[in-house]
GROMACS .gro file of C-alpha atoms in nm:
model
  170
    1MET     CA    1   1.863  -4.208   8.244
    2ILE     CA    2   1.554  -4.009   8.134
    3TYR     CA    3   1.750  -3.686   8.178
    4SER     CA    4   2.022  -3.821   7.945
    5ILE     CA    5   1.773  -3.913   7.671
    6ARG     CA    6   1.603  -3.575   7.700
    7GLN     CA    7   1.940  -3.401   7.682
    8HIS     CA    8   2.028  -3.588   7.360
    9ILE     CA    9   1.690  -3.504   7.206
   10TYR     CA   10   1.733  -3.134   7.291
   11ARG     CA   11   2.085  -3.131   7.144
   12PHE     CA   12   1.957  -3.299   6.829
   13LEU     CA   13   1.670  -3.050   6.791
   14PHE     CA   14   1.902  -2.758   6.865
   15SER     CA   15   2.140  -2.886   6.595
   16LEU     CA   16   1.855  -2.899   6.345
   17VAL     CA   17   1.757  -2.540   6.426
   18ILE     CA   18   2.118  -2.422   6.385
   19LEU     CA   19   2.148  -2.614   6.057
   20ALA     CA   20   1.825  -2.460   5.924
   21ALA     CA   21   1.920  -2.109   6.034
   22ILE     CA   22   2.287  -2.103   5.938
   23GLY     CA   23   2.399  -2.412   5.752
   24LEU     CA   24   2.134  -2.444   5.480
   25PRO     CA   25   2.149  -2.079   5.366
   26MET     CA   26   2.527  -2.110   5.343
   27MET     CA   27   2.473  -2.404   5.108
   28GLY     CA   28   2.236  -2.196   4.896
   29ILE     CA   29   1.921  -2.356   5.038
   30ASN     CA   30   1.662  -2.111   5.167
   31LEU     CA   31   1.364  -2.253   5.358
   32ALA     CA   32   1.207  -1.913   5.423
   33PRO     CA   33   0.893  -1.845   5.218
   34ALA     CA   34   0.913  -1.570   4.959
   35LEU     CA   35   0.699  -1.280   5.066
   36ALA     CA   36   0.545  -1.028   4.831
   37VAL     CA   37   0.671  -0.678   4.896
   38ASP     CA   38   0.436  -0.384   4.942
   39TYR     CA   39   0.551  -0.062   4.768
   40ASN     CA   40   0.204   0.096   4.768
   41ARG     CA   41   0.206   0.476   4.747
   42GLU     CA   42   0.588   0.484   4.759
   43ILE     CA   43   0.789   0.748   4.573
   44LEU     CA   44   1.038   0.539   4.374
   45ILE     CA   45   1.146   0.779   4.101
   46GLY     CA   46   1.444   0.632   3.914
   47ALA     CA   47   1.450   0.314   4.129
   48ASP     CA   48   1.644   0.019   3.987
   49PHE     CA   49   1.456  -0.312   3.995
   50SER     CA   50   1.635  -0.453   3.690
   51GLY     CA   51   1.667  -0.831   3.691
   52LYS     CA   52   1.482  -0.864   4.024
   53ASP     CA   53   1.215  -1.121   4.108
   54LEU     CA   54   0.921  -0.913   4.231
   55THR     CA   55   0.651  -1.177   4.180
   56ASP     CA   56   0.322  -1.070   4.341
   57ALA     CA   57   0.463  -0.740   4.476
   58GLN     CA   58   0.234  -0.438   4.497
   59PHE     CA   59   0.301  -0.091   4.358
   60THR     CA   60  -0.052   0.051   4.385
   61LYS     CA   61  -0.046   0.430   4.329
   62ALA     CA   62   0.336   0.431   4.345
   63ASN     CA   63   0.541   0.693   4.163
   64LEU     CA   64   0.774   0.490   3.941
   65ARG     CA   65   0.879   0.758   3.691
   66ASN     CA   66   1.206   0.659   3.520
   67ALA     CA   67   1.219   0.333   3.719
   68ASN     CA   68   1.412   0.043   3.567
   69PHE     CA   69   1.236  -0.296   3.556
   70SER     CA   70   1.437  -0.432   3.262
   71ASN     CA   71   1.451  -0.812   3.260
   72ALA     CA   72   1.262  -0.822   3.591
   73ASN     CA   73   1.011  -1.090   3.686
   74VAL     CA   74   0.699  -0.891   3.772
   75GLN     CA   75   0.444  -1.169   3.719
   76GLY     CA   76   0.118  -1.097   3.897
   77VAL     CA   77   0.246  -0.761   4.024
   78ARG     CA   78  -0.015  -0.498   4.102
   79PHE     CA   79   0.067  -0.161   3.939
   80PHE     CA   80  -0.288  -0.027   3.983
   81ALA     CA   81  -0.297   0.352   3.920
   82ALA     CA   82   0.084   0.376   3.934
   83ASN     CA   83   0.276   0.651   3.754
   84MET     CA   84   0.527   0.469   3.533
   85GLU     CA   85   0.608   0.747   3.289
   86ASP     CA   86   0.942   0.683   3.111
   87ALA     CA   87   0.988   0.354   3.300
   88ASN     CA   88   1.193   0.075   3.142
   89PHE     CA   89   1.031  -0.270   3.121
   90GLU     CA   90   1.249  -0.401   2.838
   91GLY     CA   91   1.248  -0.782   2.847
   92ALA     CA   92   1.035  -0.786   3.164
   93ASP     CA   93   0.792  -1.067   3.245
   94LEU     CA   94   0.462  -0.889   3.316
   95ARG     CA   95   0.236  -1.193   3.278
   96GLY     CA   96  -0.081  -1.154   3.481
   97ALA     CA   97   0.014  -0.808   3.607
   98THR     CA   98  -0.252  -0.552   3.698
   99LEU     CA   99  -0.182  -0.232   3.505
  100ASP     CA  100  -0.529  -0.081   3.518
  101LEU     CA  101  -0.537   0.300   3.550
  102ALA     CA  102  -0.156   0.304   3.527
  103ARG     CA  103   0.013   0.597   3.355
  104MET     CA  104   0.262   0.430   3.121
  105ILE     CA  105   0.340   0.724   2.894
  106LYS     CA  106   0.665   0.679   2.696
  107VAL     CA  107   0.730   0.349   2.873
  108ASN     CA  108   0.975   0.101   2.717
  109LEU     CA  109   0.805  -0.239   2.672
  110LYS     CA  110   1.049  -0.372   2.412
  111ASN     CA  111   1.044  -0.755   2.417
  112ALA     CA  112   0.827  -0.757   2.733
  113ASN     CA  113   0.578  -1.039   2.790
  114LEU     CA  114   0.243  -0.897   2.906
  115GLU     CA  115   0.043  -1.215   2.849
  116GLY     CA  116  -0.280  -1.210   3.049
  117ALA     CA  117  -0.216  -0.868   3.202
  118PHE     CA  118  -0.512  -0.647   3.290
  119ALA     CA  119  -0.463  -0.305   3.133
  120TYR     CA  120  -0.809  -0.187   3.035
  121ASN     CA  121  -0.774   0.178   3.141
  122THR     CA  122  -0.397   0.204   3.105
  123LYS     CA  123  -0.245   0.502   2.923
  124LEU     CA  124   0.024   0.373   2.686
  125GLU     CA  125   0.080   0.685   2.473
  126GLY     CA  126   0.426   0.700   2.318
  127ALA     CA  127   0.514   0.351   2.444
  128ILE     CA  128   0.791   0.151   2.277
  129ILE     CA  129   0.635  -0.190   2.211
  130ASP     CA  130   0.874  -0.353   1.961
  131GLY     CA  131   0.860  -0.729   2.022
  132ALA     CA  132   0.612  -0.700   2.311
  133ASP     CA  133   0.366  -0.987   2.358
  134PHE     CA  134   0.010  -0.867   2.432
  135THR     CA  135  -0.155  -1.211   2.420
  136ASP     CA  136  -0.484  -1.207   2.616
  137VAL     CA  137  -0.422  -0.853   2.748
  138LEU     CA  138  -0.743  -0.666   2.813
  139LEU     CA  139  -0.709  -0.320   2.651
  140ARG     CA  140  -0.960  -0.060   2.537
  141ASP     CA  141  -1.024  -0.056   2.161
  142ASP     CA  142  -0.895   0.300   2.121
  143MET     CA  143  -0.566   0.206   2.290
  144VAL     CA  144  -0.528  -0.101   2.066
  145LYS     CA  145  -0.568   0.124   1.758
  146LYS     CA  146  -0.292   0.356   1.886
  147LEU     CA  147  -0.061   0.065   1.964
  148CYS     CA  148  -0.121  -0.096   1.623
  149LYS     CA  149   0.016   0.218   1.455
  150VAL     CA  150   0.361   0.149   1.604
  151ALA     CA  151   0.348  -0.229   1.663
  152LYS     CA  152   0.631  -0.434   1.513
  153GLY     CA  153   0.869  -0.713   1.597
  154THR     CA  154   0.854  -1.059   1.748
  155ASN     CA  155   0.894  -1.145   2.113
  156PRO     CA  156   1.220  -1.339   2.156
  157VAL     CA  157   1.082  -1.557   2.438
  158THR     CA  158   0.732  -1.645   2.315
  159GLY     CA  159   0.802  -1.617   1.941
  160ARG     CA  160   0.480  -1.422   1.893
  161ASN     CA  161   0.451  -1.124   1.660
  162THR     CA  162   0.345  -0.803   1.840
  163ARG     CA  163   0.091  -0.710   1.572
  164ASP     CA  164  -0.066  -1.058   1.590
  165THR     CA  165  -0.102  -1.042   1.971
  166LEU     CA  166  -0.284  -0.709   1.935
  167PHE     CA  167  -0.502  -0.840   1.645
  168CYS     CA  168  -0.391  -0.540   1.437
  169ASP     CA  169  -0.457  -0.687   1.094
  170GLU     CA  170  -0.803  -0.829   1.157
   0.00000   0.00000   0.00000
């Protein structure tokens, strides 16, 4: 009798494990935790991350020249000292990202949301910033002056004017 009860319990538990491993993912339910990916020091020239959810990933000192992050979710991503020359971040969500010491020369930030990003020592020379939202972004004063010379547009998601988020007219 005890053996029979134990056997039923084991079958039930085994069924739950099979359901969690095979059945739920087939129904579009994923119980696995999302893990941040580590791309530190990787050479990712021309890589395509467009439309991807890379929340909390790390690209410290990565070479991301010509990489495509258009419409990607890169909230909280660490791009510390990364080379992102000619990268495309059009429409990307960069809220809370770490961009300090990043080389973002000629980067496309059109309609990107950088709210709360840390970019104090970031090089943004030649950047396309039409419609970008720089609300609460920490930037050096000299970089703000350079960005204000080309700032225009309104972010389609936040509704904020690029010049206003950079405090250009104050």
